[in-house]
mmCIF file of C-alpha atoms in Angstrom:
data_model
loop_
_atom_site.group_PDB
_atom_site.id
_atom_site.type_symbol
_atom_site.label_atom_id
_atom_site.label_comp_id
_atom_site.label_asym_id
_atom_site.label_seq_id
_atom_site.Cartn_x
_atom_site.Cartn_y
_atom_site.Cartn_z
ATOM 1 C CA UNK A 1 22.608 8.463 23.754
ATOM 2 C CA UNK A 2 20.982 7.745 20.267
ATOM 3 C CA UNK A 3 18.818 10.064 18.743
ATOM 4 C CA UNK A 4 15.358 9.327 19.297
ATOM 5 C CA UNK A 5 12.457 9.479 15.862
ATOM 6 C CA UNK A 6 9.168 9.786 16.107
ATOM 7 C CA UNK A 7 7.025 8.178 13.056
ATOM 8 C CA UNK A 8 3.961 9.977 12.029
ATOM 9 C CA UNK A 9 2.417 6.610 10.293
ATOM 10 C CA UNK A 10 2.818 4.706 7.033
ATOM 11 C CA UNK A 11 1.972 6.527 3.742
ATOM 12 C CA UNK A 12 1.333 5.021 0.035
ATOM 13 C CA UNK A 13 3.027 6.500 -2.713
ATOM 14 C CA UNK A 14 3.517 5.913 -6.565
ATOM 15 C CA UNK A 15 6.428 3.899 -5.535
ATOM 16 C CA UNK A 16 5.444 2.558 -2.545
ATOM 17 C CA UNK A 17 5.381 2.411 0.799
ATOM 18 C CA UNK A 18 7.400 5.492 3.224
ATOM 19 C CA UNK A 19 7.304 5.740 6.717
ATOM 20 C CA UNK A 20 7.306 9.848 7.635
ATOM 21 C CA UNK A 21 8.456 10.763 10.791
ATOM 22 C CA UNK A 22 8.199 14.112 12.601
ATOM 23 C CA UNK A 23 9.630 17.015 11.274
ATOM 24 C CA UNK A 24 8.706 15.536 7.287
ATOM 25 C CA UNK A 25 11.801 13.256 6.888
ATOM 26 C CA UNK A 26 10.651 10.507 4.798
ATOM 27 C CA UNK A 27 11.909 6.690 4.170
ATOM 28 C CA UNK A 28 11.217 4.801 1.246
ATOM 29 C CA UNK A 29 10.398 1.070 2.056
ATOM 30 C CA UNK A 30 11.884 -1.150 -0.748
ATOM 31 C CA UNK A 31 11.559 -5.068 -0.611
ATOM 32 C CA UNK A 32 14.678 -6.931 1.117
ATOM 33 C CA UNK A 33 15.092 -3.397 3.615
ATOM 34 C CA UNK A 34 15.769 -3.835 6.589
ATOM 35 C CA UNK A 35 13.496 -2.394 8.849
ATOM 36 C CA UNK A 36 14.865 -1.488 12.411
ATOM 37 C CA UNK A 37 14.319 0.107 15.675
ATOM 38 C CA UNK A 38 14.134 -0.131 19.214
ATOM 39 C CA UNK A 39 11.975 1.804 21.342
ATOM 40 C CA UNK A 40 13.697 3.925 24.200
ATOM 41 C CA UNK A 41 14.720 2.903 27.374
ATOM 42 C CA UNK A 42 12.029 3.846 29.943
ATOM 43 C CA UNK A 43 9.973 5.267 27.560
ATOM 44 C CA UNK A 44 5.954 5.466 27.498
ATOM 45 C CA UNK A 45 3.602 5.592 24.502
ATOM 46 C CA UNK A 46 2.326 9.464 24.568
ATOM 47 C CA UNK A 47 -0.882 11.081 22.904
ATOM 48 C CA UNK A 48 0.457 12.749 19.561
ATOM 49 C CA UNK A 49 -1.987 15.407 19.475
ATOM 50 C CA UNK A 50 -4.138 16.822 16.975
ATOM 51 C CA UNK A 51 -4.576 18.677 13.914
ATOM 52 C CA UNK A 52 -0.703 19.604 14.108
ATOM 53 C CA UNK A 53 -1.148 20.988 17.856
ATOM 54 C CA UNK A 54 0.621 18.702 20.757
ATOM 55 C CA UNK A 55 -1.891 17.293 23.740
ATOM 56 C CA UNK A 56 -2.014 19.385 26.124
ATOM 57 C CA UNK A 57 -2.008 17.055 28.860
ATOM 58 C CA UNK A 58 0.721 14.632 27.134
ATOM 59 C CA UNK A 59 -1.530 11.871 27.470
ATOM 60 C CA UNK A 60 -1.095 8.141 27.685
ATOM 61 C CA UNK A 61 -1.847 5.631 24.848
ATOM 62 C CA UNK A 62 -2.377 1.690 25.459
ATOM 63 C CA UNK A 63 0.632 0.382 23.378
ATOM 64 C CA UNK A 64 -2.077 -1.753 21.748
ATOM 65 C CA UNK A 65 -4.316 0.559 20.585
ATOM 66 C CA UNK A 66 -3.993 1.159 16.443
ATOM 67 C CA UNK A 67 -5.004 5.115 17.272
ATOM 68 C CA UNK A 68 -2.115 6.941 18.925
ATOM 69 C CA UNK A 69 -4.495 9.814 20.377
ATOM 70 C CA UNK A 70 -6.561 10.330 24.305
ATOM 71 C CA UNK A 71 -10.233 10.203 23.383
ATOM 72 C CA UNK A 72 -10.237 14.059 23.441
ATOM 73 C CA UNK A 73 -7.505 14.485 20.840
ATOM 74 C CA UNK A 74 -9.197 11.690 18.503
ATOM 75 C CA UNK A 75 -12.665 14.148 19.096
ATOM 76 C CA UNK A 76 -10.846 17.073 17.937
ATOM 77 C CA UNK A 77 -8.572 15.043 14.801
ATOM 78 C CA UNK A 78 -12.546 14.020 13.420
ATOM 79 C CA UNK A 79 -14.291 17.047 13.811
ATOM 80 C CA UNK A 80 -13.170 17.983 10.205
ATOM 81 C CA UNK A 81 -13.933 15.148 8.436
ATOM 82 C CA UNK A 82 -15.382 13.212 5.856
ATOM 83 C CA UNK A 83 -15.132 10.002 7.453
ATOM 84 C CA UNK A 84 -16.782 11.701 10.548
ATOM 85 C CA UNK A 85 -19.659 13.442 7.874
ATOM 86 C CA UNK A 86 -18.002 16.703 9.537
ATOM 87 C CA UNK A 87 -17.249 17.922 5.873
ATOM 88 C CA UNK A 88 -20.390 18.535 3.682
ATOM 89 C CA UNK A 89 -19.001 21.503 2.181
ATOM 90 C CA UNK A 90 -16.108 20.161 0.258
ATOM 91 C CA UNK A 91 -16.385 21.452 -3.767
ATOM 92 C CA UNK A 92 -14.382 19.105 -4.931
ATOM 93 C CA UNK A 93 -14.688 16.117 -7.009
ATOM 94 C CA UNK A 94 -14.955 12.272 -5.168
ATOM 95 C CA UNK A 95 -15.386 8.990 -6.387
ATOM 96 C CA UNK A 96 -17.239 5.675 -4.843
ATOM 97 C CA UNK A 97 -15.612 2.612 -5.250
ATOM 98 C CA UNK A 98 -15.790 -0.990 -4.412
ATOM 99 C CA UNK A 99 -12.567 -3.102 -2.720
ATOM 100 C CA UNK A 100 -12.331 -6.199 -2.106
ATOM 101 C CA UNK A 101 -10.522 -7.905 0.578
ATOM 102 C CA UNK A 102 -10.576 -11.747 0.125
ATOM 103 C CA UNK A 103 -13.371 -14.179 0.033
ATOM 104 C CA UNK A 104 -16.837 -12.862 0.566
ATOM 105 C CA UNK A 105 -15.110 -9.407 1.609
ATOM 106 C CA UNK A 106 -16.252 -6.485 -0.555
ATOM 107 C CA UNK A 107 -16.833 -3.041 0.919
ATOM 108 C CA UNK A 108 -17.890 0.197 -0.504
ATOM 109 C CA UNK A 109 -16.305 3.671 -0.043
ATOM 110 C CA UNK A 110 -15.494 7.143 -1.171
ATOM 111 C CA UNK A 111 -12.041 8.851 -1.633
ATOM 112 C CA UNK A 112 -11.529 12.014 -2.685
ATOM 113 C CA UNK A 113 -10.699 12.138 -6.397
ATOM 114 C CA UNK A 114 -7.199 13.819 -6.181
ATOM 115 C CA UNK A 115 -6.324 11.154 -3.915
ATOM 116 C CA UNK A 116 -6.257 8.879 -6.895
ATOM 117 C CA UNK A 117 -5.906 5.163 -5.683
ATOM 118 C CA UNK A 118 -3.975 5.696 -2.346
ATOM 119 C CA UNK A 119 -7.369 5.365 0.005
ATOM 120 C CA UNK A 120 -7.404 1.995 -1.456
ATOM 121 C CA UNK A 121 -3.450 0.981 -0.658
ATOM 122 C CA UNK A 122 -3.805 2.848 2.847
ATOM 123 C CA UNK A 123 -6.908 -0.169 3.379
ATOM 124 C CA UNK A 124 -5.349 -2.819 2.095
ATOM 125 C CA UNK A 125 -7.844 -3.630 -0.834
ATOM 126 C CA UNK A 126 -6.433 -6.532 -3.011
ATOM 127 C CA UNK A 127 -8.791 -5.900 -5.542
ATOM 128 C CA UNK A 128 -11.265 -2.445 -6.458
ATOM 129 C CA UNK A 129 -13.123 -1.050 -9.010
ATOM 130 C CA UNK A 130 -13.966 2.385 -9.040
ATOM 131 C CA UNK A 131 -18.203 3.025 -9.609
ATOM 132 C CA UNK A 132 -18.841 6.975 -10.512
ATOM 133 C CA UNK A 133 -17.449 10.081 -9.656
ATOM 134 C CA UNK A 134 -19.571 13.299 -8.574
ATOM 135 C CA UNK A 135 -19.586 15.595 -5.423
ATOM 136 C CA UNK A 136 -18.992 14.657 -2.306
ATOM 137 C CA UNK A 137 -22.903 14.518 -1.343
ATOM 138 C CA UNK A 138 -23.854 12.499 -4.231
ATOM 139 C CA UNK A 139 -21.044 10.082 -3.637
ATOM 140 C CA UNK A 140 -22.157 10.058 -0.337
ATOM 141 C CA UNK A 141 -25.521 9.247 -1.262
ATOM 142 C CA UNK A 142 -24.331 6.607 -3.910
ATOM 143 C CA UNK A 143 -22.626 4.455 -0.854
ATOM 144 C CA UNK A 144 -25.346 4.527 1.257
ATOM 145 C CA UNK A 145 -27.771 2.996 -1.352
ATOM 146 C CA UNK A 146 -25.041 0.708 -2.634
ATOM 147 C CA UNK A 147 -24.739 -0.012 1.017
ATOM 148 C CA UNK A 148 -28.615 -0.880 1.700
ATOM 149 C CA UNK A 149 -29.317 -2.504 -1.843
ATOM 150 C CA UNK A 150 -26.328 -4.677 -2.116
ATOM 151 C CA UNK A 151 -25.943 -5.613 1.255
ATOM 152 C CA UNK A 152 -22.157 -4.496 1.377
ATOM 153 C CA UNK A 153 -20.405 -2.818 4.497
ATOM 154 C CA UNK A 154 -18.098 0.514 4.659
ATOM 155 C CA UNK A 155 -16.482 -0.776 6.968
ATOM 156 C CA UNK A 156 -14.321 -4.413 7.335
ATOM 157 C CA UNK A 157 -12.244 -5.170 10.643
ATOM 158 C CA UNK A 158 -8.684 -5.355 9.920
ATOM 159 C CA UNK A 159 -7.781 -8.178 11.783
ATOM 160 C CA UNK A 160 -10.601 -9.920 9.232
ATOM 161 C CA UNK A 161 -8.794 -8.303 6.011
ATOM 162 C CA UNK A 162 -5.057 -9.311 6.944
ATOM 163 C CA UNK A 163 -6.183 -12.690 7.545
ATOM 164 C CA UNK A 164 -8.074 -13.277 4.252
ATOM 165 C CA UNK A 165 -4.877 -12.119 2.646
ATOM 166 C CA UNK A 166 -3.279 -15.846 3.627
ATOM 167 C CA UNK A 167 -5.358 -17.249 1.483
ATOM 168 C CA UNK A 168 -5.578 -15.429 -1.382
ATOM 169 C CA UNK A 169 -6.953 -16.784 -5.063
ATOM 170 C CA UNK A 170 -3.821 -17.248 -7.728
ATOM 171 C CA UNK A 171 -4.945 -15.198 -10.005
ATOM 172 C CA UNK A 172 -6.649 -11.419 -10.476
ATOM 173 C CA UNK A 173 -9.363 -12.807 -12.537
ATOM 174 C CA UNK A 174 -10.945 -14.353 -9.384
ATOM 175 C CA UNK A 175 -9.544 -11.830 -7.353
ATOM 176 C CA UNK A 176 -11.983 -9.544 -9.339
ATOM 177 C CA UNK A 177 -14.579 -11.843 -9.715
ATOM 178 C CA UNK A 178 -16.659 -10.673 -6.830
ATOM 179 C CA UNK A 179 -16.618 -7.312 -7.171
ATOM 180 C CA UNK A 180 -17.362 -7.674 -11.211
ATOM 181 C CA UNK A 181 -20.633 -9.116 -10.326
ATOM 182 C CA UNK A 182 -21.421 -5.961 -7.685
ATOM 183 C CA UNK A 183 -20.396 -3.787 -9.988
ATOM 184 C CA UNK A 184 -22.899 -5.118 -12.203
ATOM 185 C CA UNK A 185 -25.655 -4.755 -10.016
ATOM 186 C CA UNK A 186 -24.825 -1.520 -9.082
ATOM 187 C CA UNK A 187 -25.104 -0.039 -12.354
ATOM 188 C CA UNK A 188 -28.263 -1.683 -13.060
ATOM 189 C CA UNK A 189 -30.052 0.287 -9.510
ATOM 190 C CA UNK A 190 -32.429 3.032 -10.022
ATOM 191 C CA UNK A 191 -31.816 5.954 -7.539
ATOM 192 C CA UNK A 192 -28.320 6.990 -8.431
ATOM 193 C CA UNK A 193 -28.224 10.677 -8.115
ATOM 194 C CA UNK A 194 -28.034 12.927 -11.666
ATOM 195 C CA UNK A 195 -24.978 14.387 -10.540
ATOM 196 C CA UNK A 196 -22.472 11.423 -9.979
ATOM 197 C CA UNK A 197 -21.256 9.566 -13.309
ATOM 198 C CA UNK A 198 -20.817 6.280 -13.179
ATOM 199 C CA UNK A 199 -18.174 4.331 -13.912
ATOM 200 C CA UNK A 200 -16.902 1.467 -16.198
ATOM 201 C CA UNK A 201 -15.493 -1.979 -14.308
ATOM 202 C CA UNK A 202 -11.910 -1.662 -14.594
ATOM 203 C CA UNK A 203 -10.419 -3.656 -11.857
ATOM 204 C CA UNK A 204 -6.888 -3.047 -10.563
ATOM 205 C CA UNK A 205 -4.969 -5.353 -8.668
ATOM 206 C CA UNK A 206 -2.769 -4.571 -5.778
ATOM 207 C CA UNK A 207 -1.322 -8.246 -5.310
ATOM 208 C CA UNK A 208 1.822 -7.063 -6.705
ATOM 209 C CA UNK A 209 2.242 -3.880 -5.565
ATOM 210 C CA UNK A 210 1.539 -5.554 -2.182
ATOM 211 C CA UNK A 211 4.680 -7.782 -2.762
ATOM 212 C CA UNK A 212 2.080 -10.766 -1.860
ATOM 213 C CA UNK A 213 2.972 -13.204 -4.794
ATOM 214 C CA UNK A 214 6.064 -14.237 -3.835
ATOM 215 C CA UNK A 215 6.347 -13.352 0.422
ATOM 216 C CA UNK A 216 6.738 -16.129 2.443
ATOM 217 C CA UNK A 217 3.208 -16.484 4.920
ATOM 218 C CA UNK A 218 3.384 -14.803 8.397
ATOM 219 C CA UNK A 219 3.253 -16.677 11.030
ATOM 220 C CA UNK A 220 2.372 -14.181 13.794
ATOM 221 C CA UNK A 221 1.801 -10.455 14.346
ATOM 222 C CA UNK A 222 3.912 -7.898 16.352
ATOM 223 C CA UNK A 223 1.183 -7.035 19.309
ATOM 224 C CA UNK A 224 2.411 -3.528 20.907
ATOM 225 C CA UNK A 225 5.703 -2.403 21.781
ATOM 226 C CA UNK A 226 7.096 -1.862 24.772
ATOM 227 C CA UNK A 227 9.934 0.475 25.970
ATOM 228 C CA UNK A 228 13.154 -1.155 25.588
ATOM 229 C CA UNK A 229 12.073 -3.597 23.120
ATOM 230 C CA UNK A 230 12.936 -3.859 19.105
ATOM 231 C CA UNK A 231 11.760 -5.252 15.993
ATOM 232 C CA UNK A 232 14.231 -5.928 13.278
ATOM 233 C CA UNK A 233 13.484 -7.465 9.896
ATOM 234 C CA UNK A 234 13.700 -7.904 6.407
ATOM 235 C CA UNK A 235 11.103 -6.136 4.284
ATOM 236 C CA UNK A 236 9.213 -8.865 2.165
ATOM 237 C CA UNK A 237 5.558 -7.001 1.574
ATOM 238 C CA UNK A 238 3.424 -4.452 2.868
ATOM 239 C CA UNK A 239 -0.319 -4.206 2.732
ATOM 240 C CA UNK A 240 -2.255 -0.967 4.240
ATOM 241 C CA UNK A 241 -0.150 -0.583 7.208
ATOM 242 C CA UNK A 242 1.180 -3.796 7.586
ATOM 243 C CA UNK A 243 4.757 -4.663 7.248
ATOM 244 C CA UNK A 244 6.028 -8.264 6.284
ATOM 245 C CA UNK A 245 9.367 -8.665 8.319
ATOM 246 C CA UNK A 246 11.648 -11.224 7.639
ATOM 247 C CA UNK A 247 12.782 -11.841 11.462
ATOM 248 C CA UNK A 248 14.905 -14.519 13.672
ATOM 249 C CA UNK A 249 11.247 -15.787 14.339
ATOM 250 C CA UNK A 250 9.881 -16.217 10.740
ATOM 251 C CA UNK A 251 8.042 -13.370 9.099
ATOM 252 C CA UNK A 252 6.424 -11.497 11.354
ATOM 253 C CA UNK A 253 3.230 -8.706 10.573
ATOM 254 C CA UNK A 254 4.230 -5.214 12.350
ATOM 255 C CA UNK A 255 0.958 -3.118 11.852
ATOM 256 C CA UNK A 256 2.656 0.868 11.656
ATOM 257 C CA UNK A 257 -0.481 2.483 13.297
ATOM 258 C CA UNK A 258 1.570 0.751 16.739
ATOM 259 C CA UNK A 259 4.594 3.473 16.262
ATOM 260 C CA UNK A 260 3.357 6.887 16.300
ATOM 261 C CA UNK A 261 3.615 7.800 19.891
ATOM 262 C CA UNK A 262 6.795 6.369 21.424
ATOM 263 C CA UNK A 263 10.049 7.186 20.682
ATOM 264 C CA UNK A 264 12.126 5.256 18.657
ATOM 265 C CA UNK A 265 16.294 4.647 18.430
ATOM 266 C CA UNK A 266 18.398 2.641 15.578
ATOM 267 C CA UNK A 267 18.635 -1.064 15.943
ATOM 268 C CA UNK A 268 20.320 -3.802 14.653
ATOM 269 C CA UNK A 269 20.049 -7.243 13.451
ATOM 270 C CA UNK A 270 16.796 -9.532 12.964
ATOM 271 C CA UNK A 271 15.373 -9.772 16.301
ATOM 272 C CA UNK A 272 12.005 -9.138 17.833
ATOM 273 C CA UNK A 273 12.101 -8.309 21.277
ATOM 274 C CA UNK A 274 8.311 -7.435 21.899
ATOM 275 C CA UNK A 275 5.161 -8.786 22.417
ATOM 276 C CA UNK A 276 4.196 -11.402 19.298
ATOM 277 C CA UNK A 277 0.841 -13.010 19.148
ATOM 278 C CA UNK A 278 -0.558 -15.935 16.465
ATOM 279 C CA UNK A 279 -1.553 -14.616 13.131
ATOM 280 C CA UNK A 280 -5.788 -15.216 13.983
ATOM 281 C CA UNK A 281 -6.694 -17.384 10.911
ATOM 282 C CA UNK A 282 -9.717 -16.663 9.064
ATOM 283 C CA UNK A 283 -12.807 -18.983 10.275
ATOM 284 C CA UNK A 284 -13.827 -21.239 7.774
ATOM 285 C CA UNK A 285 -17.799 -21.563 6.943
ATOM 286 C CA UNK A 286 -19.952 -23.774 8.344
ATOM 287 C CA UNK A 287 -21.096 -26.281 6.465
ATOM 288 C CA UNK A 288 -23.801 -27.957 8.993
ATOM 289 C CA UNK A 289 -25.534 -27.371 12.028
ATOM 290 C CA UNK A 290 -23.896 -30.371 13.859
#
C-alpha cells in the first residue's frame, strides 16, 4: 500500500507557493508542476485538531467545508487570536492595510508587521497598499474607523474574490486605482490614533506573482473530495489558496483549505476524479429597475 500524507494547508513564501504536510515536509509549487494525489481508499475526512493537539473524539468534517476542524476544535484554534480579538496583549508592531480584490472590492485589514506581505498572498489581494503601522490596538482602532468612514468591509467572501479575478483590468495602474483614491481619503480622516504612523501609497501588485497574466481562465472549481478520488494537473497559477490545474477537463480551481483532513496517496496523470462544479461568475450590475 502507498504511503499516505497529510497536508497541513497552503503557505506563501518569498518564492512562492508550498504545500506543508504533517511532520514539516515542505513542497515548493513552481508553474508547469504537476500537482497529484488521490485520496485513500475508504477513507473519511477527520477533524485535525487544534493548537498542535489531535481531536479527541477524531471527528468528522463535511468534505466541503474550507475549515478542516468539529466546531469545538475551531473554538479552541480562535481562542488565541487576533482575528478572534482574543489577543490584546500582543507588544509587537502591526500594520493596516488596504487590498483590493477586483472591481468595487477593497477591504481593510491588519497583519502583523513581521509577517511582511504574506497576509495579503494567503487572501488573495491583487492589489494593496499598506496605511500606517502602530500597535496592535491602534491598528485595531485604525480599521474600525476606516471601516465606518469609508464604508469598506474586513471581510470579502471568497467565492466573490476568485471570481472577480476572471476579469481582471490589464494593467496595475487600474488595478490600483481604487484603492489610490481610499488611500487618499484615509489619510485625510481626523481620529487616527497618535500612536500608529501612517503610511505613504505604494501599491504592490500580486498579478504576477499570482501567475494570472498569462494562465489560461478556469472553467470550474474542484468541490470536495471524496475517498478514492484524485485530482491531477498542471500548475498554471495560484492565488490565496487556490490552485490553477491544468487537467483532462480544462483548468480546473482546487481551493487547498479542501485537503487538510483526509489522507492522501501519489497519483498520476491529468485526471480529476471528484466532484467539479461551474466556476460562479461574478454578477454584473444592474443597470435598471426593469
Amino acid at each position: 500500500m502507498a504511503q499516505a500524507w497529510r497536508c497541513a494547508g497552503l503557505s506563501w513564501t518569498a518564492g512562492g507557493p508550498v504545500l506543508i504536510w504533517d511532520g514539516g515536509r515542505r513542497s515548493a509549487l513552481t508553474w508547469g508542476k504537476t500537482v497529484a494525489f488521490g485520496v485513500a481508499e475508504g477513507g473519511a475526512r477527520t477533524c485535525v485538531g487544534a493548537r498542535g493537539n489531535t481531536c479527541p473524539l477524531a471527528a468528522r468534517v463535511s468534505a466541503r467545508s474550507t475549515g478542516p476542524r468539529c466546531e469545538e476544535c475551531a473554538r479552541l484554534d480562535r481562542a488565541h487570536s487576533v482575528a478572534a480579538d482574543t489577543l490584546a496583549d500582543d507588544p509587537r508592531p502591526y500594520r493596516v492595510y488596504l487590498a483590493w480584490f477586483g472591481a468595487g472590492m477593497t477591504k481593510v485589514g491588519i497583519t502583523a508587521e513581521r509577517r511582511g506581505s504574506a497576509r495579503l498572498l494567503e487572501q488573495g489581494a491583487v492589489c494593496f497598499s499598506w496605511l500606517g503601522t502602530g500597535p496592535l490596538m491602534a491598528a485595531r482602532r485604525t480599521e474600525e474607523l476606516l471601516r465606518a468612514a469609508l464604508r469598506v468591509p474586513d471581510r470579502i467572501p471568497y467565492a466573490a474574490k476568485r471570481a472577480a479575478r476572471a476579469a481582471l483590468p490589464a494593467t496595475g495602474e487600474e488595478r490600483a486605482a481604487e484603492i489610490a483614491v481610499l488611500h487618499a481619503r484615509a489619510l485625510e480622516l481626523t481620529g487616527w490614533p497618535e500612536s500608529l504612523a501612517p503610511a505613504p501609497f505604494r501599491p504592490v501588485d500580486h498579478v504576477e506573482a499570482f501567475g494570472l497574466a498569462e494562465a489560461p481562465a478556469p472553467v470550474g472549481v474542484v468541490g470536495e473530495l471524496a475517498a478514492d478520488g484524485a485530482v491531477s494537473g498542471e500548475l498554471v497559477a495560484a492565488a490565496g489558496p487556490d490552485l490553477h490545474l491544468a487537467t483532462d477537463r480544462g483548468v480546473l480551481v482546487l481551493d487547498t483549505r479542501l485537503l487538510p483532513g483526509w489522507e492522501l496517496v501519489p497519483a498520476g496523470g491529468r485526471r480529476v476524479e471528484v466532484p467539479v462544479r461551474a466556476l460562479k461568475e461574478r454578477p454584473a450590475a444592474q443597470d435598471g429597475l426593469f
